[in-house]
Each structure stands twice: as C-alpha cells, then as structure tokens.
Short mmCIF file of C-alpha atoms in Angstrom, two decimals:
data_model
loop_
_atom_site.label_atom_id
_atom_site.label_comp_id
_atom_site.label_asym_id
_atom_site.label_seq_id
_atom_site.Cartn_x
_atom_site.Cartn_y
_atom_site.Cartn_z
CA UNK A 1 39.05 110.98 58.22
CA UNK A 2 39.81 113.57 55.61
CA UNK A 3 42.84 112.79 53.52
CA UNK A 4 45.46 115.49 53.45
CA UNK A 5 47.92 115.66 50.57
CA UNK A 6 51.57 115.24 51.32
CA UNK A 7 53.57 118.46 51.59
CA UNK A 8 54.91 119.81 48.34
CA UNK A 9 58.19 118.33 47.25
CA UNK A 10 60.90 120.76 46.15
CA UNK A 11 61.83 120.62 42.47
CA UNK A 12 64.53 118.07 41.78
CA UNK A 13 67.95 119.17 40.63
CA UNK A 14 69.24 118.92 37.10
CA UNK A 15 71.09 115.73 37.95
CA UNK A 16 67.86 113.98 38.90
CA UNK A 17 66.13 115.39 35.84
CA UNK A 18 68.81 114.05 33.52
CA UNK A 19 68.80 110.71 35.33
CA UNK A 20 65.11 110.40 34.51
CA UNK A 21 66.09 110.28 30.83
CA UNK A 22 67.84 106.97 31.56
CA UNK A 23 64.36 105.46 31.43
CA UNK A 24 64.09 106.25 27.72
CA UNK A 25 66.46 103.50 26.39
CA UNK A 26 64.65 100.70 28.31
CA UNK A 27 61.37 102.06 26.96
CA UNK A 28 62.70 102.01 23.39
CA UNK A 29 63.91 98.45 23.99
CA UNK A 30 60.37 97.47 24.99
CA UNK A 31 59.05 99.11 21.82
CA UNK A 32 61.52 97.13 19.71
CA UNK A 33 60.54 93.90 21.49
CA UNK A 34 56.90 94.67 20.72
CA UNK A 35 57.43 94.62 16.94
CA UNK A 36 60.88 94.89 15.31
CA UNK A 37 59.29 95.18 11.85
CA UNK A 38 57.03 98.13 12.75
CA UNK A 39 59.83 99.80 14.72
CA UNK A 40 62.23 99.58 11.78
CA UNK A 41 59.52 100.75 9.39
CA UNK A 42 58.82 103.95 11.32
CA UNK A 43 62.57 104.68 11.54
CA UNK A 44 63.10 104.35 7.79
CA UNK A 45 59.95 106.27 6.86
CA UNK A 46 60.82 109.16 9.17
CA UNK A 47 64.40 109.29 7.90
CA UNK A 48 63.20 109.73 4.32
CA UNK A 49 60.49 112.23 5.33
CA UNK A 50 63.05 114.35 7.20
CA UNK A 51 64.86 115.21 3.95
CA UNK A 52 61.79 116.46 2.09
CA UNK A 53 61.56 120.02 3.54
CA UNK A 54 65.06 121.04 2.40
CA UNK A 55 64.55 119.37 -0.98
CA UNK A 56 61.29 121.29 -1.48
CA UNK A 57 62.91 124.62 -0.53
CA UNK A 58 65.83 123.98 -2.86
CA UNK A 59 63.58 123.22 -5.83
CA UNK A 60 61.56 126.38 -5.10
CA UNK A 61 64.80 128.40 -5.07
CA UNK A 62 65.78 127.02 -8.49
CA UNK A 63 62.35 127.86 -9.93
CA UNK A 64 62.46 131.45 -8.65
CA UNK A 65 66.00 132.02 -9.94
CA UNK A 66 65.01 130.70 -13.38
CA UNK A 67 61.97 132.99 -13.51
CA UNK A 68 63.99 136.06 -12.44
CA UNK A 69 66.72 135.26 -14.96
CA UNK A 70 64.13 134.83 -17.71
CA UNK A 71 62.56 138.22 -16.90
CA UNK A 72 65.92 140.00 -16.90
CA UNK A 73 67.09 138.50 -20.17
CA UNK A 74 63.66 138.43 -21.86
CA UNK A 75 63.91 134.67 -22.29
CA UNK A 76 61.83 131.86 -20.88
CA UNK A 77 63.05 128.28 -20.59
CA UNK A 78 59.69 126.60 -20.26
CA UNK A 79 60.98 123.03 -20.19
CA UNK A 80 63.37 123.58 -17.26
CA UNK A 81 60.78 125.43 -15.18
CA UNK A 82 58.04 122.89 -15.83
CA UNK A 83 60.37 120.03 -14.94
CA UNK A 84 61.22 121.68 -11.64
CA UNK A 85 57.55 122.38 -10.97
CA UNK A 86 56.66 118.73 -11.60
CA UNK A 87 59.52 117.69 -9.30
CA UNK A 88 58.19 119.92 -6.51
CA UNK A 89 54.70 118.46 -7.05
CA UNK A 90 56.14 114.94 -6.70
CA UNK A 91 57.88 115.99 -3.49
CA UNK A 92 54.60 117.37 -2.13
CA UNK A 93 52.72 114.16 -2.96
CA UNK A 94 55.54 112.07 -1.51
CA UNK A 95 55.60 114.08 1.71
CA UNK A 96 51.85 113.66 2.15
CA UNK A 97 52.01 109.92 1.46
CA UNK A 98 54.90 109.43 3.86
CA UNK A 99 53.02 111.31 6.57
CA UNK A 100 50.02 109.02 6.20
CA UNK A 101 52.14 105.85 6.26
CA UNK A 102 53.99 107.12 9.33
CA UNK A 103 50.68 107.72 11.12
CA UNK A 104 49.52 104.23 10.16
CA UNK A 105 52.68 102.54 11.42
CA UNK A 106 52.68 104.60 14.64
CA UNK A 107 49.06 103.65 15.29
CA UNK A 108 49.70 99.94 14.80
CA UNK A 109 52.87 100.05 16.88
CA UNK A 110 51.11 101.97 19.65
CA UNK A 111 48.32 99.39 19.87
CA UNK A 112 50.76 96.50 20.06
CA UNK A 113 52.91 98.32 22.63
CA UNK A 114 49.92 99.00 24.89
CA UNK A 115 48.92 95.35 24.80
CA UNK A 116 52.52 94.20 25.33
CA UNK A 117 53.02 96.38 28.42
CA UNK A 118 49.58 95.54 29.82
CA UNK A 119 50.25 91.80 29.62
CA UNK A 120 53.71 92.26 31.10
CA UNK A 121 52.18 94.28 33.94
CA UNK A 122 49.59 91.57 34.61
CA UNK A 123 52.21 88.81 34.59
CA UNK A 124 54.46 90.69 37.01
CA UNK A 125 51.56 91.52 39.33
CA UNK A 126 50.64 87.83 39.36
CA UNK A 127 54.16 86.95 40.54
CA UNK A 128 54.05 89.25 43.59
CA UNK A 129 53.03 88.37 47.12
CA UNK A 130 49.40 88.75 48.12
CA UNK A 131 50.41 90.88 51.09
CA UNK A 132 51.80 93.50 48.69
CA UNK A 133 48.29 94.28 47.45
CA UNK A 134 47.27 95.19 51.02
CA UNK A 135 49.97 97.88 51.21
CA UNK A 136 48.63 101.32 50.14
CA UNK A 137 52.12 102.51 49.14
CA UNK A 138 52.53 99.53 46.83
CA UNK A 139 49.01 99.99 45.50
CA UNK A 140 49.77 103.61 44.61
CA UNK A 141 52.91 102.46 42.81
CA UNK A 142 50.92 99.86 40.88
CA UNK A 143 48.25 102.43 40.02
CA UNK A 144 50.84 104.84 38.62
CA UNK A 145 52.41 102.00 36.64
CA UNK A 146 49.03 100.93 35.28
CA UNK A 147 48.33 104.45 34.02
CA UNK A 148 51.57 104.41 32.02
CA UNK A 149 50.40 101.56 29.77
CA UNK A 150 48.24 103.97 27.78
CA UNK A 151 49.31 107.43 28.93
CA UNK A 152 52.80 107.18 27.44
CA UNK A 153 51.76 106.54 23.84
CA UNK A 154 52.22 110.25 23.27
CA UNK A 155 55.79 109.94 24.46
CA UNK A 156 56.56 107.28 21.85
CA UNK A 157 55.15 109.44 19.07
CA UNK A 158 57.01 112.42 20.52
CA UNK A 159 60.34 110.61 20.53
CA UNK A 160 59.90 109.45 16.94
CA UNK A 161 58.79 112.92 15.87
CA UNK A 162 61.77 114.54 17.61
CA UNK A 163 64.17 112.22 15.80
CA UNK A 164 62.58 113.14 12.47
CA UNK A 165 62.62 116.86 13.29
CA UNK A 166 66.26 116.66 14.35
CA UNK A 167 67.23 115.20 10.98
CA UNK A 168 65.21 117.89 9.22
CA UNK A 169 66.84 120.57 11.38
CA UNK A 170 70.34 119.35 10.54
CA UNK A 171 69.57 119.46 6.83
CA UNK A 172 68.12 122.98 7.08
CA UNK A 173 70.96 124.25 9.24
CA UNK A 174 73.45 123.19 6.59
CA UNK A 175 72.02 126.00 4.46
CA UNK A 176 71.85 128.48 7.36
CA UNK A 177 75.44 127.80 8.49
CA UNK A 178 76.73 128.21 4.95
CA UNK A 179 75.12 131.66 4.84
CA UNK A 180 75.97 132.93 8.34
CA UNK A 181 77.00 130.78 11.34
CA UNK A 182 76.26 133.48 13.91
CA UNK A 183 72.54 133.36 13.06
CA UNK A 184 72.48 129.75 14.22
CA UNK A 185 74.25 130.66 17.48
CA UNK A 186 71.77 133.47 18.07
CA UNK A 187 68.82 131.14 17.58
CA UNK A 188 70.25 128.50 19.94
CA UNK A 189 71.05 131.07 22.64
CA UNK A 190 67.53 132.48 22.46
CA UNK A 191 65.86 129.08 22.90
CA UNK A 192 67.88 127.94 25.95
CA UNK A 193 65.94 130.07 28.50
CA UNK A 194 62.70 128.58 27.17
CA UNK A 195 64.07 125.08 27.70
CA UNK A 196 65.18 125.74 31.28
CA UNK A 197 61.90 127.43 32.19
CA UNK A 198 59.72 124.70 30.73
CA UNK A 199 61.80 121.98 32.37
CA UNK A 200 61.34 123.58 35.78
CA UNK A 201 57.57 123.64 35.42
CA UNK A 202 57.59 120.08 34.12
CA UNK A 203 59.21 119.00 37.39
CA UNK A 204 56.62 120.93 39.40
CA UNK A 205 53.83 119.25 37.44
CA UNK A 206 55.28 115.80 38.10
CA UNK A 207 55.59 116.59 41.80
CA UNK A 208 51.94 117.65 41.91
CA UNK A 209 50.64 114.52 40.19
CA UNK A 210 52.86 112.29 42.32
CA UNK A 211 51.62 113.78 45.59
CA UNK A 212 47.98 113.47 44.60
CA UNK A 213 48.12 109.82 43.50
CA UNK A 214 46.12 108.57 46.56
CA UNK A 215 43.52 111.32 46.17
CA UNK A 216 43.13 110.69 42.43
CA UNK A 217 42.71 106.97 43.08
CA UNK A 218 40.10 107.71 45.74
CA UNK A 219 38.32 110.08 43.36
CA UNK A 220 38.13 107.36 40.68
CA UNK A 221 36.71 104.96 43.26
CA UNK A 222 34.10 107.45 44.46
CA UNK A 223 33.00 108.17 40.90
CA UNK A 224 32.60 104.47 40.24
CA UNK A 225 30.84 103.88 43.56
CA UNK A 226 28.40 106.74 43.06
CA UNK A 227 27.34 105.69 39.56
CA UNK A 228 27.37 101.89 39.64
CA UNK A 229 24.49 99.43 39.62
CA UNK A 230 26.39 97.24 42.08
CA UNK A 231 26.28 99.87 44.83
CA UNK A 232 23.08 101.74 43.93
CA UNK A 233 20.89 99.95 46.51
CA UNK A 234 23.24 100.52 49.45
CA UNK A 235 23.77 104.16 48.54
CA UNK A 236 20.03 104.84 48.44
CA UNK A 237 19.28 102.86 51.63
CA UNK A 238 21.94 104.62 53.71
CA UNK A 239 21.58 108.01 51.97
CA UNK A 240 25.22 108.18 50.90
CA UNK A 241 24.67 109.89 47.55
CA UNK A 242 25.14 113.44 48.83
CA UNK A 243 28.13 112.48 50.97
CA UNK A 244 29.90 110.79 48.05
CA UNK A 245 29.21 113.74 45.76
CA UNK A 246 30.50 116.25 48.33
CA UNK A 247 33.56 114.12 48.99
CA UNK A 248 34.32 113.88 45.27
CA UNK A 249 33.80 117.61 44.84
CA UNK A 250 36.21 118.39 47.67
CA UNK A 251 38.93 116.12 46.32
CA UNK A 252 38.57 117.56 42.84
CA UNK A 253 38.61 121.18 43.99
CA UNK A 254 41.83 120.77 45.99
CA UNK A 255 43.63 119.17 43.07
CA UNK A 256 42.12 121.60 40.56
CA UNK A 257 43.15 124.70 42.53
CA UNK A 258 46.78 123.61 42.76
CA UNK A 259 46.86 122.52 39.13
CA UNK A 260 45.27 125.79 37.97
CA UNK A 261 47.78 127.84 39.96
CA UNK A 262 50.66 125.93 38.38
CA UNK A 263 49.18 126.11 34.86
CA UNK A 264 48.69 129.89 35.07
CA UNK A 265 52.27 130.50 36.20
CA UNK A 266 53.56 128.16 33.51
CA UNK A 267 51.63 130.02 30.80
CA UNK A 268 52.83 133.45 32.00
CA UNK A 269 56.49 132.45 32.23
CA UNK A 270 56.30 130.60 28.92
CA UNK A 271 54.86 133.66 27.18
CA UNK A 272 57.57 135.97 28.52
CA UNK A 273 60.40 133.59 27.69
CA UNK A 274 58.89 132.98 24.25
CA UNK A 275 59.63 136.60 23.34
CA UNK A 276 63.36 135.80 23.18
CA UNK A 277 63.35 133.35 20.23
CA UNK A 278 60.76 135.46 18.42
CA UNK A 279 62.93 138.57 18.74
CA UNK A 280 66.02 136.64 17.66
CA UNK A 281 64.18 135.32 14.60
CA UNK A 282 63.17 138.76 13.36
CA UNK A 283 66.65 140.18 14.05
CA UNK A 284 68.12 137.48 11.83
CA UNK A 285 65.32 138.04 9.30
CA UNK A 286 66.25 141.72 9.07
CA UNK A 287 69.90 140.80 8.56
CA UNK A 288 69.02 138.42 5.71
CA UNK A 289 66.91 141.10 4.00
CA UNK A 290 69.77 143.61 4.37
CA UNK A 291 72.16 141.22 2.66
CA UNK A 292 69.64 140.66 -0.13
CA UNK A 293 69.17 144.40 -0.68
CA UNK A 294 72.94 144.76 -0.91
CA UNK A 295 72.92 142.34 -3.84
CA UNK A 296 74.76 139.55 -2.04
CA UNK A 297 71.81 137.17 -2.39
CA UNK A 298 69.63 136.28 -5.33
CA UNK A 299 65.86 136.23 -4.97
CA UNK A 300 66.01 132.44 -4.93
CA UNK A 301 68.71 132.52 -2.23
CA UNK A 302 66.56 134.88 -0.19
CA UNK A 303 63.58 132.54 -0.50
CA UNK A 304 65.70 129.55 0.48
CA UNK A 305 67.28 131.30 3.47
CA UNK A 306 64.03 132.75 4.81
CA UNK A 307 62.23 129.43 4.39
CA UNK A 308 65.06 127.39 5.90
CA UNK A 309 65.53 129.78 8.82
CA UNK A 310 61.81 130.01 9.50
CA UNK A 311 61.39 126.24 9.54
CA UNK A 312 64.57 125.78 11.56
CA UNK A 313 63.28 128.22 14.16
CA UNK A 314 59.93 126.40 14.37
CA UNK A 315 61.62 123.01 14.60
CA UNK A 316 64.00 124.19 17.33
CA UNK A 317 61.08 125.47 19.38
CA UNK A 318 59.28 122.16 18.84
CA UNK A 319 62.40 120.24 19.84
CA UNK A 320 62.76 122.26 23.03
CA UNK A 321 59.11 121.69 23.86
CA UNK A 322 59.41 118.02 22.92
CA UNK A 323 62.54 117.52 25.00
CA UNK A 324 60.83 119.08 28.00
CA UNK A 325 57.84 116.82 27.44
CA UNK A 326 60.05 113.74 27.14
CA UNK A 327 61.97 114.61 30.32
CA UNK A 328 58.65 115.12 32.11
CA UNK A 329 57.16 111.87 30.86
CA UNK A 330 60.40 110.02 31.62
CA UNK A 331 59.66 110.72 35.28
CA UNK A 332 56.33 108.95 34.90
CA UNK A 333 57.96 106.07 33.02
CA UNK A 334 60.15 105.62 36.10
CA UNK A 335 57.00 104.57 37.98
CA UNK A 336 56.46 101.78 35.46
CA UNK A 337 60.00 100.42 35.73
CA UNK A 338 59.97 100.79 39.52
CA UNK A 339 56.97 98.49 39.58
CA UNK A 340 58.71 95.94 37.37
CA UNK A 341 61.68 96.02 39.76
CA UNK A 342 59.46 95.05 42.71
CA UNK A 343 60.34 91.47 43.63
CA UNK A 344 58.26 89.01 45.66
CA UNK A 345 59.52 88.24 49.17
CA UNK A 346 58.30 84.64 48.98
CA UNK A 347 59.97 82.52 46.33
CA UNK A 348 59.58 78.82 45.69
CA UNK A 349 62.83 76.85 46.07
CA UNK A 350 64.13 75.20 42.90
CA UNK A 351 63.53 71.73 44.38
CA UNK A 352 59.98 72.45 45.55
CA UNK A 353 57.37 69.73 45.23
CA UNK A 354 54.71 70.67 42.65
CA UNK A 355 51.07 70.61 43.70
CA UNK A 356 49.22 67.51 42.48
CA UNK A 357 46.85 67.92 39.56
CA UNK A 358 44.10 67.18 40.33
CA UNK A 359 44.11 67.52 44.14
CA UNK A 360 42.43 64.38 45.57
CA UNK A 361 43.26 64.28 49.31
CA UNK A 362 43.66 67.95 50.28
CA UNK A 363 46.59 69.36 52.32
CA UNK A 364 47.92 68.64 55.80
CA UNK A 365 49.99 71.28 57.67
CA UNK A 366 52.35 70.20 60.46
CA UNK A 367 54.41 72.57 62.65
CA UNK A 368 53.26 75.60 60.65
CA UNK A 369 52.71 79.01 62.29
CA UNK A 370 51.67 82.46 61.08
CA UNK A 371 51.88 85.98 62.47
CA UNK A 372 51.04 89.40 61.02
CA UNK A 373 54.03 91.70 60.47
CA UNK A 374 54.75 93.88 63.49
#
C-alpha cells in the first residue's frame, strides 16, 4: 500500500518557536558534561578573539592619522608608525592562531559530544520496553533522535560562533554609537524583517522534515535493501530490483518536489528582504562620507567608522541568520530530548529478586498470563 504523507502542518506561532529555544540550555549542559575543560577552553579563546577586530581597526586608524599628519606638516615619525605597524602584524598573527586553536578545540569537543550522546541514546534505548520498538510512532521518534547525534554538531559551532560574534558586535558598536546612535537603530530596524521572514521558512522546513520522517526512513531501508549482499539473492530470484528502484524513486520525487518548492520561495523572499539591510548600510555610508567631507572626521576616523560599520552590518546579518538556524535546529533537538523523556512502562520493583548467575535450573512460571494490547 502506497504511503501517503501526513497533511501539511500549519506554521507554529511565535510562542512555540520561542519555546523551542528552551532546548538550548539542556543541550549546552550536555556539552559541558562531555568535557568541562574543552568547553571552558573554547569560551576563553572565543572571548579573546572577539576583541581583535576592533583592536585591528583602531591601530589602522592611528597609522592613517599619523601618515596624514606627517604629510601635512612635512614630518615623518618613523618609529611611531613602525611600532603601530608591528602591533597590527602581531594582532593579525594572533587572530589567525586563535582561529586555528578554536577550530581544533571545537573539533575535539564535537567528537566527544557525538560519542557522549550516542552512548546515552543506546543506554536509554536499552532501558525501554521491547514492545516500544514494535510501535512505528516510537520508532520514528527514535530515528529522529538518532539523527540528532551527528546532525546537530553544526548547531554547537553556530552557538559558539554567535557568542563570539555578539561580543565582537558590542565592541564595534561602541564606536558606531559614539559617532551616531541613529545609524545603529537604522541597521537594527532593517534587519528585523529578514529575521521574521527566515524564521517563518525555518518553521516550514521543520514541518516538512517532520512529516516525511516515515518516508525518509523507508527510503533509507530501500536503498540498503537494494544494494546489500544480504538481500541480493532474494531480489534477483523474485525480480524485485525494478520494483525497489521505482519505489525509491517515487518516495524521493515526492519529498524533492515539496522541498524544492519551499527552497525556491525561501530564496526569493530572502533576496527581497535582503535589500533592506543593504539599502540601510549604504544610506549610513553616505552619511558618514558627508560628515567626513564637512571636516568633522579625520581620515583615520573615517576608516575606523566605515570598517566598524561594515563589519557590524555583516555580523548582524550573520547573527540574524544564525539565530534563525538555532531556532530551527532547536526544534530538531526537541526530538532528542523527547526520546530521553520516554519512560518504560515495565519497571522492576526495588525488592525484586535478581536472576541467578549462572542459571542452572531454568525458570518456572505459575499463574502467569499474557494478552496483546487491545
């Protein structure tokens, strides 16, 4: 009988979307339990790395102001300029080294986290009733939870990266606010529509993947069945190769068509909404240039402001995109914690008699009955 996907679920409200973020603290707790040393290391490294962009821009501003002053007054303080240049070089080397150490720590922490969650998943599955594994609804829940053991590594890196970018943004905005607070308000107002639009499509994407969990599981099984040495003889004897291929093709096409439709609409809406922050950036850019032409900014100040505003704009867009991604992946993390909250219906009493080791005389059942549910 041909499986038919469940009807599309309407997008959840903002309350449900925000509630999904409640899964983030338990996830971070699991990360800390995996390795406190590596977790603390990535926090400290990212905190230091977050201050480097503003420091680099500030040193560049000082260098440019010294050069302009030297040209105007026909003097050249070589020692001061070379010291600043060496300082900027040290900052560049330090930023590169920190980035490599952060990648190393994230990689090690990700490997340990995957193993930690996988073992925890296996231990919890072992504690559940055998009848649970015969329930397709439970099996779909377990399949979604199993996928999260490796699929959510990107979320961990995204959360850490967002924290680092937020610190960098705050340091850069200190310069922007000092120059003109309304530029910051303009930039924030222009990025809000992008956030709301991306969040809506993130919910639609989660709804699509959730509905197609049984079909995706069946597709994985058909792919394994059609290309496995364990089933090759039976498939050839009964001529099932064409049927399995057609069945797989049909399942894939139905999922692909819906996913393509959603991806196209997401790209179109994202492009249109992306015009707002771009327009706001160049409006503020023009204002900064106007102030510089009026003599209210030095060349170094102009360089600092343009660099800080440009990076702040990029970071804000990345934060919006990252927050949407985290809220989307938090919905998937819910599947993992829902599985951990599944309790067995059969529990051994605290005063139960342990089974003998080794078993020498077998078991004898008296006045014991059994019936299938329903």
